[in-house]
Short mmCIF file of C-alpha atoms and ligand atoms in Angstrom, two decimals:
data_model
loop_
_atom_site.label_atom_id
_atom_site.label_comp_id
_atom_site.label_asym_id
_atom_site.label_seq_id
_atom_site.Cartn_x
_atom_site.Cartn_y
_atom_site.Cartn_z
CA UNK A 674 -12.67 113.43 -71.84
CA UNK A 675 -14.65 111.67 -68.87
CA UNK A 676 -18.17 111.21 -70.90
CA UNK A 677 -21.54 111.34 -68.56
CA UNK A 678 -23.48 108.24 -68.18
CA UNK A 679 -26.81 108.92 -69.97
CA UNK A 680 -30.01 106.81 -68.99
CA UNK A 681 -32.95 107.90 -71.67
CA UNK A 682 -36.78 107.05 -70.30
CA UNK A 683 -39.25 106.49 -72.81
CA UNK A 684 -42.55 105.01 -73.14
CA UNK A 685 -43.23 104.58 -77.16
CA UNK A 686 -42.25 105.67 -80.59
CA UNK A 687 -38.68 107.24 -79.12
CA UNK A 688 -37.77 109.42 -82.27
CA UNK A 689 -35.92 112.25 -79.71
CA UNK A 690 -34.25 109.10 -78.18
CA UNK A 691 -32.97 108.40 -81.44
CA UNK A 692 -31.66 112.07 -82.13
CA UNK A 693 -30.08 111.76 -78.83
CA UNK A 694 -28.16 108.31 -79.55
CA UNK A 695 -27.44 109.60 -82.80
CA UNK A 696 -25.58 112.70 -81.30
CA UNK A 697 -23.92 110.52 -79.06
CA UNK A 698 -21.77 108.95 -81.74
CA UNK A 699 -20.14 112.09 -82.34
CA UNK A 700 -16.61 111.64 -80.12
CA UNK A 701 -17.09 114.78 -79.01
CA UNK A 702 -20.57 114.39 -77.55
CA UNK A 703 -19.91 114.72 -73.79
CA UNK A 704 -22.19 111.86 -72.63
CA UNK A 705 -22.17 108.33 -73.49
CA UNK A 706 -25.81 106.17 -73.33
CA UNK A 707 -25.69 103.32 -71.24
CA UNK A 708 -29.41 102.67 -70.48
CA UNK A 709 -32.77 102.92 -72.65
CA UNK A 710 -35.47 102.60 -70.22
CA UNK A 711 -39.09 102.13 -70.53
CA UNK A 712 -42.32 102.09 -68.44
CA UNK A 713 -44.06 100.60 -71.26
CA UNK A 714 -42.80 96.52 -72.62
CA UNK A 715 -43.91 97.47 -76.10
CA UNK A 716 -42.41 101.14 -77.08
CA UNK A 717 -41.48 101.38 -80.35
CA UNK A 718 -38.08 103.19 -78.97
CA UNK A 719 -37.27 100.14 -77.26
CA UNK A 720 -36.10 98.10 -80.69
CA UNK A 721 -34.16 101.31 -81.84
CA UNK A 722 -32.29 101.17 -79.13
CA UNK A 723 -30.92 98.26 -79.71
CA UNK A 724 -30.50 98.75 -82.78
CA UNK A 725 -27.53 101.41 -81.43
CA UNK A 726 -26.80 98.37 -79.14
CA UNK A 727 -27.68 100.03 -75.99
CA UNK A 728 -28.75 98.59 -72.81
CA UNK A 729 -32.83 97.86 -72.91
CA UNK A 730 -34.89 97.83 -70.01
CA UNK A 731 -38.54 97.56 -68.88
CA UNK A 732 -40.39 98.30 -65.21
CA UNK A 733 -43.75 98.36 -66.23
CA UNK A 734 -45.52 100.74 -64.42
CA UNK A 735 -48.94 98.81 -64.46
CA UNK A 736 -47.13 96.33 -61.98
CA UNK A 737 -46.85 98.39 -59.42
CA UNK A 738 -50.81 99.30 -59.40
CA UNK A 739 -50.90 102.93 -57.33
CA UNK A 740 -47.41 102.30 -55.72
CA UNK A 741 -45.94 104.80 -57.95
CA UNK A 742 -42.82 105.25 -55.61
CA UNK A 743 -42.51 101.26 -55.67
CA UNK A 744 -42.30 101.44 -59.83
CA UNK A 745 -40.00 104.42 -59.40
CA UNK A 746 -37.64 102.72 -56.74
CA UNK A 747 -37.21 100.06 -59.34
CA UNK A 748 -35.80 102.48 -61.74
CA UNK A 749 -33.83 104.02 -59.22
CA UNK A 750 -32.15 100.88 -58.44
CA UNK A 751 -31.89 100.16 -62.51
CA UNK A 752 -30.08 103.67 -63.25
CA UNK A 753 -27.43 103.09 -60.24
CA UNK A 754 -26.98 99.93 -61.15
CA UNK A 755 -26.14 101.32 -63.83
CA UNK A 756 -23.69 104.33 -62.62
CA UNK A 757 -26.02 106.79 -64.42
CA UNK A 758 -25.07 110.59 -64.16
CA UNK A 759 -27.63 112.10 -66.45
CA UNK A 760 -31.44 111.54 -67.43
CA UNK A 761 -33.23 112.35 -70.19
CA UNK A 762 -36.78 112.38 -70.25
CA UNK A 763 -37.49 111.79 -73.64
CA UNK A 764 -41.84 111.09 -74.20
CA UNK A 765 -41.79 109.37 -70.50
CA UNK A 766 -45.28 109.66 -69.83
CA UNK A 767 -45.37 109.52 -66.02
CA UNK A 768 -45.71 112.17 -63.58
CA UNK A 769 -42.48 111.53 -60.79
CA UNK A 770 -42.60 111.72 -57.49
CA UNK A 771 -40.74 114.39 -55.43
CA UNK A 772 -38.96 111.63 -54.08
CA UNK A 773 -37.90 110.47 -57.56
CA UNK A 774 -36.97 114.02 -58.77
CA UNK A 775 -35.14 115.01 -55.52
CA UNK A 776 -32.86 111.64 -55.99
CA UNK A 777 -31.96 112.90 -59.39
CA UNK A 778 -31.90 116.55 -58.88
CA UNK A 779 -29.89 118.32 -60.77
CA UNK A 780 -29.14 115.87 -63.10
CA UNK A 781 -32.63 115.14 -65.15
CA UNK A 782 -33.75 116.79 -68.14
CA UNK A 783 -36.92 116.59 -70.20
CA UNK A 784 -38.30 118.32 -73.56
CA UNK A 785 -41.69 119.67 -73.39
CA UNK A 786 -43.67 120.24 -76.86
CA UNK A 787 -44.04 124.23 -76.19
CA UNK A 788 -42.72 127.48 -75.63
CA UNK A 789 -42.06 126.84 -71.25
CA UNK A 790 -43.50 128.34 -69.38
CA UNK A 791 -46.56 128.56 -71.91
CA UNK A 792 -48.44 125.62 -71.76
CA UNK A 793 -47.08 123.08 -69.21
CA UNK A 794 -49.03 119.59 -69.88
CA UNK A 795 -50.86 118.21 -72.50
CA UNK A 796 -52.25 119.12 -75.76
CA UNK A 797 -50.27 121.71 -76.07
CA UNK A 798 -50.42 122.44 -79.48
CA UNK A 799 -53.93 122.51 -79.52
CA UNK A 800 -54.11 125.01 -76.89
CA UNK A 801 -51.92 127.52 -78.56
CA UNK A 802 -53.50 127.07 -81.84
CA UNK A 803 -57.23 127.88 -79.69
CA UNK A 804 -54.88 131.31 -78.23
CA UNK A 805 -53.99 132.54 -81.44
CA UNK A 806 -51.00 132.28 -80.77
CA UNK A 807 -48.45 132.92 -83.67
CA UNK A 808 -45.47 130.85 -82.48
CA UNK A 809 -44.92 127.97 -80.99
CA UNK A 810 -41.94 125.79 -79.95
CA UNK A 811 -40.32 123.43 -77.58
CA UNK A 812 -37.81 123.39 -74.78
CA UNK A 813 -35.90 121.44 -72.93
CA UNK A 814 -35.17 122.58 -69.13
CA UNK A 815 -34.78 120.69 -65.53
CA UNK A 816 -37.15 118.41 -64.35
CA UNK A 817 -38.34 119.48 -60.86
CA UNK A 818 -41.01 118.63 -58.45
CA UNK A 819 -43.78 121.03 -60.46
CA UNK A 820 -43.93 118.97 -64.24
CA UNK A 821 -42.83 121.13 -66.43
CA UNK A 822 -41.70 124.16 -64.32
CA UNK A 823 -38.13 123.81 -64.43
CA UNK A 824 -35.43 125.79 -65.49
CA UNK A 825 -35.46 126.29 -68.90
CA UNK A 826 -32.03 125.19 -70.94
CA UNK A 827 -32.81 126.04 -74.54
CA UNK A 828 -35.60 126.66 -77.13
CA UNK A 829 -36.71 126.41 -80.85
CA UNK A 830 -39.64 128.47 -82.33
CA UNK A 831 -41.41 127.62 -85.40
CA UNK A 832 -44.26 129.86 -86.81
CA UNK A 833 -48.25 128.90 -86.43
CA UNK A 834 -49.88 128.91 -90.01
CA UNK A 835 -53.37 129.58 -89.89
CA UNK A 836 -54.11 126.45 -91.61
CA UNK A 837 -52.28 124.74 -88.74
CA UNK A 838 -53.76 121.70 -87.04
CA UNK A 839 -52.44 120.53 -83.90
CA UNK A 840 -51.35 117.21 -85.75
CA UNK A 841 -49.36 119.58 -88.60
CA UNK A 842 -47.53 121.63 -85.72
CA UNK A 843 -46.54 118.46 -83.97
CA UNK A 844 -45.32 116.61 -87.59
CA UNK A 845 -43.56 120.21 -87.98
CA UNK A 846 -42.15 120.69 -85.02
CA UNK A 847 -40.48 117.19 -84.36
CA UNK A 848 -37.55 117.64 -86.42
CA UNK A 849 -36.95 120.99 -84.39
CA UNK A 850 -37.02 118.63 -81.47
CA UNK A 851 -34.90 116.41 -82.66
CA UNK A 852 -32.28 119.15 -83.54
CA UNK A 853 -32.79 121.02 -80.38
CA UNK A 854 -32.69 118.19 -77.55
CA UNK A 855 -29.35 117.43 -78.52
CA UNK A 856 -27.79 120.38 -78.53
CA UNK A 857 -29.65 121.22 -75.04
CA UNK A 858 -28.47 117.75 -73.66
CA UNK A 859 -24.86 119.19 -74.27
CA UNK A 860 -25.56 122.00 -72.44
CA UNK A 861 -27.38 120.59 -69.54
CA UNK A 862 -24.05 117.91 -69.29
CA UNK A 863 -21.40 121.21 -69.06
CA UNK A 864 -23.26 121.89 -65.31
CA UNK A 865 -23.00 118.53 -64.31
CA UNK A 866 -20.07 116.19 -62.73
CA UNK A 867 -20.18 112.44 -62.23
CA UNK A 868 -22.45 111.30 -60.14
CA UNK A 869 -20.26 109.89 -56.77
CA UNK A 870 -21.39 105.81 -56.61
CA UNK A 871 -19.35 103.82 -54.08
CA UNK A 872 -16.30 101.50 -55.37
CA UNK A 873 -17.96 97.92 -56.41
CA UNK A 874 -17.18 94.66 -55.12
CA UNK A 875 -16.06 92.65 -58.14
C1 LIG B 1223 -42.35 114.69 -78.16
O1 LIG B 1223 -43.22 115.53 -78.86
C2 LIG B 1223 -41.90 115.35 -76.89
O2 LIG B 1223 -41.78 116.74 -76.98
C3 LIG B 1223 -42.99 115.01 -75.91
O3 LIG B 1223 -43.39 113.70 -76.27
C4 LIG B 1223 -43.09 113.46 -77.64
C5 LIG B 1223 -42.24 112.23 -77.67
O4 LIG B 1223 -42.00 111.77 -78.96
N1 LIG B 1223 -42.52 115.12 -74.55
P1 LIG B 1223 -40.88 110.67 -79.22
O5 LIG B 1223 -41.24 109.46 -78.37
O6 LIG B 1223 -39.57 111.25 -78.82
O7 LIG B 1223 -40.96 110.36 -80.68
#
């Protein structure tokens, strides 16, 4: 079996990272991680990785100042460096740009703390907790232009107590994440070939 190239972006504690490497040690997993890559020098994700001796990497962000296609450039170069086929998005905490996404169309996923397409964005839990809402989740779907309005791949529902805080529902809901993003990564990797790089000089 041909295994994908998987680059994970992070930007701190990296505990879905970790599921992810974790699943990849399976021989069965269909991709293989190659690059751990962070916007941020000092996420907590970036010492687990090694510790799963993976490839580390940082492009801080704050380097670029506004030149947020600059920063992203730099990654671009990083992942085909690094013959990457497959992203996962994995707590990255910065908006792409369209030019960013369209490069890796197709071949970038991301999970999102919520039932998609209920609450794209932040505080999520806090926002379904304020609806009433008596579920909640997450999902992991394709990253596209509009954050968090891709396709979604797969989902996990938990139940909202009514002593829930939004702190509790995130604690309870990370393991689900952990299971899910996985299993969805597997997925997302059936509808996806190698990415075509040019033969390298050596
Ligand atoms: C997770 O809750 C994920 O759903 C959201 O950011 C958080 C990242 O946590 N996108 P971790 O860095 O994977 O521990």
């Amino acid at each position: 079996m041909t295994k994908l190239r998987l680059a994970i972006l992070i930007s701190g504690r990296g505990s879905n990272m970790e599921a992810i490497l974790k699943a990849t040690q399976d021989a069965d997993y269909p991709v293989k991680p190659v690059l751990v890559l962070s916007n941020k020098p000092n996420a907590q994700g970036l010492e687990i990785a090694k510790t799963y001796s993976v490839e580390t990497l940082t492009v801080d962000h704050r380097t670029f100042g506004k030149e947020r296609e600059a920063f992203e450039r730099e990654m671009h170069v990083a992942l085909t460096n690094a013959r990457i086929d497959i992203i996962a998005l994995a707590g990255f905490m910065r908006v792409l740009t369209p030019w960013f996404v369209r490069e890796w169309s197709g071949r970038m996923v991301n999970i999102h703390p919520s039932l998609l397409p209920k609450y794209t964005g932040l505080d999520t839990h806090q926002r379904a907790i304020r609806a009433g809402d008596t579920h909640t989740g997450c999902s992991v779907h394709w990253v596209t232009e509009d954050v968090d309005e891709g396709g979604v791949i797969a989902q996990d529902r938990i139940e909202i107590k009514p002593t829930d805080t939004a702190e509790t529902l995130a604690q309870r809901l990370l393991p689900v994440e952990h299971n899910l993003y996985p299993r969805a990564l597997a997925m997302a990797a059936k509808q996806i070939t190698p990415r075509i790089y040019a033969a390298q000089n050596c």
